Amino acid sequence: MTRLSSAVRGLVTAFAALLAVTAATVPARAATEPQAPPDFVALRTVDATIMQEMRYLTPHNFVGKRIDGYLQPLCILTRPAAEALHEAQQKLLREGYTLKVYDCYRPQRAVDHFVRWAKDLDDQAMKGEFYPNVDKTRLFEDGYIAERSGHSRGSTMDLTLVKLPAKPTRPYAPGEPLVPCYAPKGQRFPDNSVDMGTGYDCFDTLSHTVDPRIQCEQRANRLRLKSTLEGLGFVNLAEEWWHYTYKPETFPDTYFDFPVSAKSLADSD
């Protein structure tokens, strides 16, 4: 009986170990990344002439680090939004301009990264450029940061205009001196876009699309972008001259979390 009990105990121990190994492998299988629905496309497959400067893959943003979920410098949009943007590009090319996108589809994990950063009041590394006049304690209250973003639905993009021929721009060097995003164009961080009065992602009321303090060439540039896009079904967020959503949205109530990567797309093969 002693030998039999020992054998039984051995079998039980082995079976328990097998269960532990099996359980440990389940999360690994479940952790595979979500895929985009077939309605999503890479913008470059619809219009390769639109410039892409995907800021959240780089440290040149208000957080100062690459944002979670951005794996490649790729603009992903729902197909209707991408095709409408192509129409806008065709019109602007005839006028001597090109569109340049800074951000397109944004995974929920990136929005969560923004929220964590906003709650960390000690991290103000990029304040000097992106929010020099805004107390970080007010980012949620003033609407600069939220727990959900229309970008995660796939039909919203941040973009600007570039006069052709486009000039090259230098990369941001982490740690370099910061200049306020509302400084004169020749003083703030160089961008080959036309002068919109502020840089991209400038947390300031001067970024409001029709702020009365923005006049002359800067106002004309904002209105050129606005009139071109609105004529094709895009709607501007009044607080951000760069933010547009194509309507009707393909996914008006769904917030996706697949990574910004070619592998996320159905046509990636």
CSV table of C-alpha atoms in Angstrom, one decimal:
chain,number,residue,atom,x,y,z
A,1,MET,CA,0.0,0.0,0.0
A,2,THR,CA,2.9,2.3,0.7
A,3,ARG,CA,4.3,1.8,-2.7
A,4,LEU,CA,0.9,2.3,-4.3
A,5,SER,CA,0.3,5.5,-2.4
A,6,SER,CA,3.7,6.8,-3.4
A,7,ALA,CA,2.8,6.1,-7.1
A,8,VAL,CA,-0.5,7.8,-6.7
A,9,ARG,CA,1.1,10.8,-5.1
A,10,GLY,CA,3.6,10.9,-8.0
A,11,LEU,CA,0.8,10.9,-10.6
A,12,VAL,CA,-1.1,13.6,-8.8
A,13,THR,CA,2.1,15.8,-8.6
A,14,ALA,CA,2.8,15.2,-12.3
A,15,PHE,CA,-0.8,16.0,-13.2
A,16,ALA,CA,-0.7,19.2,-11.2
A,17,ALA,CA,2.5,20.2,-12.9
A,18,LEU,CA,1.0,19.6,-16.3
A,19,LEU,CA,-2.0,21.8,-15.3
A,20,ALA,CA,0.3,24.6,-14.2
A,21,VAL,CA,2.2,24.5,-17.5
A,22,THR,CA,-1.0,24.4,-19.5
A,23,ALA,CA,-2.5,27.4,-17.5
A,24,ALA,CA,0.7,29.3,-18.0
A,25,THR,CA,0.5,28.9,-21.8
A,26,VAL,CA,-3.1,30.2,-22.0
A,27,PRO,CA,-2.4,33.9,-21.4
A,28,ALA,CA,0.3,33.7,-24.1
A,29,ARG,CA,-2.2,32.6,-26.7
A,30,ALA,CA,-4.8,35.0,-25.5
A,31,ALA,CA,-2.3,37.9,-25.6
A,32,THR,CA,-2.2,37.9,-29.5
A,33,GLU,CA,-2.8,41.4,-30.8
A,34,PRO,CA,-6.3,42.3,-32.0
A,35,GLN,CA,-6.7,42.9,-35.8
A,36,ALA,CA,-8.4,45.7,-37.6
A,37,PRO,CA,-11.7,45.1,-39.4
A,38,PRO,CA,-11.4,44.9,-43.2
A,39,ASP,CA,-12.9,48.5,-43.3
A,40,PHE,CA,-9.5,49.9,-42.3
A,41,VAL,CA,-6.7,50.7,-44.7
A,42,ALA,CA,-3.3,52.2,-44.7
A,43,LEU,CA,-3.6,55.7,-46.2
A,44,ARG,CA,-0.6,55.2,-48.4
A,45,THR,CA,-2.5,52.5,-50.3
A,46,VAL,CA,-5.2,55.0,-51.2
A,47,ASP,CA,-3.0,58.1,-51.7
A,48,ALA,CA,0.8,57.8,-51.5
A,49,THR,CA,1.2,61.5,-52.1
A,50,ILE,CA,-0.1,62.6,-48.7
A,51,MET,CA,2.8,63.3,-46.4
A,52,GLN,CA,3.0,61.4,-43.1
A,53,GLU,CA,4.8,62.7,-40.0
A,54,MET,CA,3.5,60.4,-37.3
A,55,ARG,CA,4.4,62.3,-34.2
A,56,TYR,CA,3.3,59.7,-31.6
A,57,LEU,CA,5.9,57.2,-32.8
A,58,THR,CA,8.5,59.8,-31.9
A,59,PRO,CA,9.4,61.6,-28.7
A,60,HIS,CA,8.4,64.9,-30.2
A,61,ASN,CA,5.0,65.1,-28.6
A,62,PHE,CA,3.5,66.5,-25.3
A,63,VAL,CA,4.5,63.3,-23.4
A,64,GLY,CA,8.1,63.3,-24.7
A,65,LYS,CA,8.1,59.6,-25.4
A,66,ARG,CA,6.9,57.1,-28.1
A,67,ILE,CA,3.3,56.5,-27.3
A,68,ASP,CA,2.0,53.0,-26.5
A,69,GLY,CA,0.5,51.2,-29.5
A,70,TYR,CA,2.5,53.0,-32.2
A,71,LEU,CA,4.7,50.4,-33.9
A,72,GLN,CA,5.2,51.9,-37.3
A,73,PRO,CA,5.0,55.4,-38.9
A,74,LEU,CA,1.7,54.5,-40.5
A,75,CYS,CA,-1.5,56.4,-41.0
A,76,ILE,CA,-4.5,54.0,-40.7
A,77,LEU,CA,-8.0,55.1,-41.5
A,78,THR,CA,-11.4,53.7,-42.4
A,79,ARG,CA,-11.6,53.4,-46.2
A,80,PRO,CA,-14.3,56.1,-46.6
A,81,ALA,CA,-12.2,58.6,-44.6
A,82,ALA,CA,-9.0,57.7,-46.6
A,83,GLU,CA,-10.8,58.0,-49.9
A,84,ALA,CA,-12.3,61.4,-49.0
A,85,LEU,CA,-8.9,62.6,-47.9
A,86,HIS,CA,-7.6,61.5,-51.3
A,87,GLU,CA,-10.2,63.8,-53.0
A,88,ALA,CA,-9.0,66.7,-50.8
A,89,GLN,CA,-5.4,66.0,-51.8
A,90,GLN,CA,-6.3,66.0,-55.5
A,91,LYS,CA,-7.8,69.5,-55.1
A,92,LEU,CA,-4.9,70.8,-53.0
A,93,LEU,CA,-2.2,69.5,-55.4
A,94,ARG,CA,-3.8,71.6,-58.1
A,95,GLU,CA,-3.4,74.6,-55.9
A,96,GLY,CA,0.2,73.9,-55.0
A,97,TYR,CA,-0.2,72.3,-51.6
A,98,THR,CA,-0.1,68.8,-50.1
A,99,LEU,CA,-1.7,67.5,-47.0
A,100,LYS,CA,0.4,66.2,-44.1
A,101,VAL,CA,-1.0,63.9,-41.4
A,102,TYR,CA,0.4,63.9,-37.9
A,103,ASP,CA,-2.0,61.3,-36.5
A,104,CYS,CA,-4.8,59.1,-37.8
A,105,TYR,CA,-6.3,56.0,-36.1
A,106,ARG,CA,-5.2,56.0,-32.4
A,107,PRO,CA,-5.4,52.8,-30.4
A,108,GLN,CA,-7.2,52.9,-27.0
A,109,ARG,CA,-3.9,51.9,-25.3
A,110,ALA,CA,-2.4,55.2,-26.6
A,111,VAL,CA,-5.3,57.2,-25.1
A,112,ASP,CA,-4.7,55.3,-21.8
A,113,HIS,CA,-1.0,56.3,-22.0
A,114,PHE,CA,-2.1,60.0,-22.3
A,115,VAL,CA,-4.3,59.6,-19.3
A,116,ARG,CA,-1.6,58.1,-17.2
A,117,TRP,CA,0.8,60.9,-18.2
A,118,ALA,CA,-1.8,63.6,-17.4
A,119,LYS,CA,-2.3,62.2,-13.9
A,120,ASP,CA,1.5,62.2,-13.3
A,121,LEU,CA,1.9,65.9,-12.2
A,122,ASP,CA,5.6,65.5,-11.7
A,123,ASP,CA,6.2,64.7,-15.4
A,124,GLN,CA,6.2,68.1,-17.1
A,125,ALA,CA,9.2,67.5,-19.4
A,126,MET,CA,7.5,68.9,-22.5
A,127,LYS,CA,5.6,71.8,-20.9
A,128,GLY,CA,7.8,74.5,-22.4
A,129,GLU,CA,6.7,73.6,-25.9
A,130,PHE,CA,3.2,72.1,-25.8
A,131,TYR,CA,1.4,73.6,-22.8
A,132,PRO,CA,3.4,76.5,-21.4
A,133,ASN,CA,0.4,78.5,-20.2
A,134,VAL,CA,-1.7,75.5,-19.0
A,135,ASP,CA,-1.5,74.1,-15.5
A,136,LYS,CA,-1.2,70.3,-15.8
A,137,THR,CA,-3.9,69.9,-13.1
A,138,ARG,CA,-6.4,71.3,-15.6
A,139,LEU,CA,-5.7,69.1,-18.6
A,140,PHE,CA,-8.9,67.0,-18.1
A,141,GLU,CA,-11.1,69.9,-17.0
A,142,ASP,CA,-10.1,72.0,-20.0
A,143,GLY,CA,-10.6,69.2,-22.4
A,144,TYR,CA,-7.1,68.6,-23.6
A,145,ILE,CA,-7.0,65.0,-22.3
A,146,ALA,CA,-9.9,62.6,-22.2
A,147,GLU,CA,-10.4,58.9,-21.5
A,148,ARG,CA,-11.8,58.3,-25.0
A,149,SER,CA,-10.8,59.7,-28.4
A,150,GLY,CA,-12.7,59.9,-31.7
A,151,HIS,CA,-9.3,58.9,-33.2
A,152,SER,CA,-9.9,55.3,-31.9
A,153,ARG,CA,-13.0,55.0,-34.1
A,154,GLY,CA,-10.8,55.3,-37.2
A,155,SER,CA,-12.3,58.3,-39.1
A,156,THR,CA,-10.5,61.1,-37.3
A,157,MET,CA,-7.1,62.6,-38.3
A,158,ASP,CA,-4.8,65.4,-37.3
A,159,LEU,CA,-3.3,67.2,-40.3
A,160,THR,CA,-2.0,70.3,-41.9
A,161,LEU,CA,-1.0,71.9,-45.2
A,162,VAL,CA,2.5,72.0,-46.8
A,163,LYS,CA,3.4,74.3,-49.6
A,164,LEU,CA,5.0,72.5,-52.6
A,165,PRO,CA,7.8,71.8,-53.2
A,166,ALA,CA,8.0,70.5,-49.6
A,167,LYS,CA,11.1,71.3,-47.7
A,168,PRO,CA,12.8,68.7,-45.5
A,169,THR,CA,12.5,68.9,-41.7
A,170,ARG,CA,15.0,67.9,-39.1
A,171,PRO,CA,14.2,65.3,-36.4
A,172,TYR,CA,13.6,66.4,-32.8
A,173,ALA,CA,16.5,65.7,-30.5
A,174,PRO,CA,15.3,64.7,-27.0
A,175,GLY,CA,16.6,67.2,-24.4
A,176,GLU,CA,16.9,70.1,-26.8
A,177,PRO,CA,15.7,73.6,-25.6
A,178,LEU,CA,11.9,73.9,-26.0
A,179,VAL,CA,10.2,76.9,-27.5
A,180,PRO,CA,6.5,77.6,-26.9
A,181,CYS,CA,4.2,76.2,-29.6
A,182,TYR,CA,2.6,79.6,-30.2
A,183,ALA,CA,5.9,81.4,-30.8
A,184,PRO,CA,6.5,82.9,-34.2
A,185,LYS,CA,7.0,80.2,-36.9
A,186,GLY,CA,10.7,81.1,-37.3
A,187,GLN,CA,11.3,80.5,-33.6
A,188,ARG,CA,9.3,77.4,-32.7
A,189,PHE,CA,10.3,73.9,-33.6
A,190,PRO,CA,10.8,73.8,-37.4
A,191,ASP,CA,7.9,72.2,-39.4
A,192,ASN,CA,7.6,72.3,-43.2
A,193,SER,CA,3.9,73.1,-42.9
A,194,VAL,CA,2.5,76.5,-43.7
A,195,ASP,CA,2.1,78.9,-40.8
A,196,MET,CA,-1.0,78.0,-38.9
A,197,GLY,CA,-0.3,80.3,-36.0
A,198,THR,CA,0.7,77.5,-33.6
A,199,GLY,CA,2.4,74.2,-33.8
A,200,TYR,CA,0.6,70.9,-33.8
A,201,ASP,CA,-0.8,69.7,-30.4
A,202,CYS,CA,-0.5,73.2,-28.9
A,203,PHE,CA,-2.5,73.2,-25.7
A,204,ASP,CA,-3.6,76.8,-25.9
A,205,THR,CA,-6.7,78.7,-26.9
A,206,LEU,CA,-4.7,80.1,-29.9
A,207,SER,CA,-5.2,76.7,-31.4
A,208,HIS,CA,-9.0,77.3,-31.7
A,209,THR,CA,-9.6,77.2,-35.4
A,210,VAL,CA,-11.2,80.7,-35.7
A,211,ASP,CA,-9.6,82.3,-32.7
A,212,PRO,CA,-9.9,86.1,-33.5
A,213,ARG,CA,-6.2,86.7,-32.6
A,214,ILE,CA,-5.2,84.5,-35.6
A,215,GLN,CA,-5.3,86.8,-38.6
A,216,CYS,CA,-3.8,87.4,-42.1
A,217,GLU,CA,-1.8,84.6,-43.6
A,218,GLN,CA,-2.2,82.3,-40.6
A,219,ARG,CA,-6.0,82.6,-40.7
A,220,ALA,CA,-6.1,82.1,-44.5
A,221,ASN,CA,-4.1,78.9,-44.1
A,222,ARG,CA,-6.5,77.5,-41.5
A,223,LEU,CA,-9.5,78.5,-43.6
A,224,ARG,CA,-8.0,76.9,-46.7
A,225,LEU,CA,-7.7,73.6,-44.9
A,226,LYS,CA,-11.1,73.9,-43.3
A,227,SER,CA,-13.0,74.8,-46.5
A,228,THR,CA,-11.3,72.1,-48.5
A,229,LEU,CA,-12.1,69.4,-46.0
A,230,GLU,CA,-15.5,70.5,-45.0
A,231,GLY,CA,-16.6,70.5,-48.6
A,232,LEU,CA,-15.9,66.8,-48.7
A,233,GLY,CA,-17.7,65.8,-45.5
A,234,PHE,CA,-15.2,66.4,-42.8
A,235,VAL,CA,-16.0,68.2,-39.6
A,236,ASN,CA,-13.5,70.2,-37.7
A,237,LEU,CA,-13.1,70.2,-33.9
A,238,ALA,CA,-13.4,73.9,-33.1
A,239,GLU,CA,-10.7,73.8,-30.4
A,240,GLU,CA,-8.0,72.3,-32.7
A,241,TRP,CA,-7.3,73.6,-36.1
A,242,TRP,CA,-5.7,70.3,-37.1
A,243,HIS,CA,-8.4,67.9,-36.0
A,244,TYR,CA,-11.0,66.6,-38.5
A,245,THR,CA,-13.5,63.7,-38.6
A,246,TYR,CA,-15.0,62.3,-41.7
A,247,LYS,CA,-18.8,61.9,-41.4
A,248,PRO,CA,-20.8,59.7,-41.3
A,249,GLU,CA,-18.3,57.6,-39.4
A,250,THR,CA,-18.0,53.9,-40.3
A,251,PHE,CA,-17.7,53.0,-36.6
A,252,PRO,CA,-19.5,55.8,-34.6
A,253,ASP,CA,-19.6,53.8,-31.3
A,254,THR,CA,-16.6,51.5,-31.4
A,255,TYR,CA,-13.2,52.3,-29.9
A,256,PHE,CA,-10.5,50.0,-31.3
A,257,ASP,CA,-7.2,48.9,-29.7
A,258,PHE,CA,-5.3,47.2,-32.5
A,259,PRO,CA,-1.7,48.5,-32.8
A,260,VAL,CA,-0.6,51.0,-35.5
A,261,SER,CA,1.2,48.5,-37.6
A,262,ALA,CA,0.8,47.0,-41.1
A,263,LYS,CA,0.4,43.6,-39.4
A,264,SER,CA,-2.9,44.9,-37.9
A,265,LEU,CA,-4.5,45.3,-41.4
A,266,ALA,CA,-6.4,42.6,-43.2
A,267,ASP,CA,-4.5,43.4,-46.5
A,268,SER,CA,-1.0,43.3,-44.8
A,269,ASP,CA,-0.1,40.1,-46.5
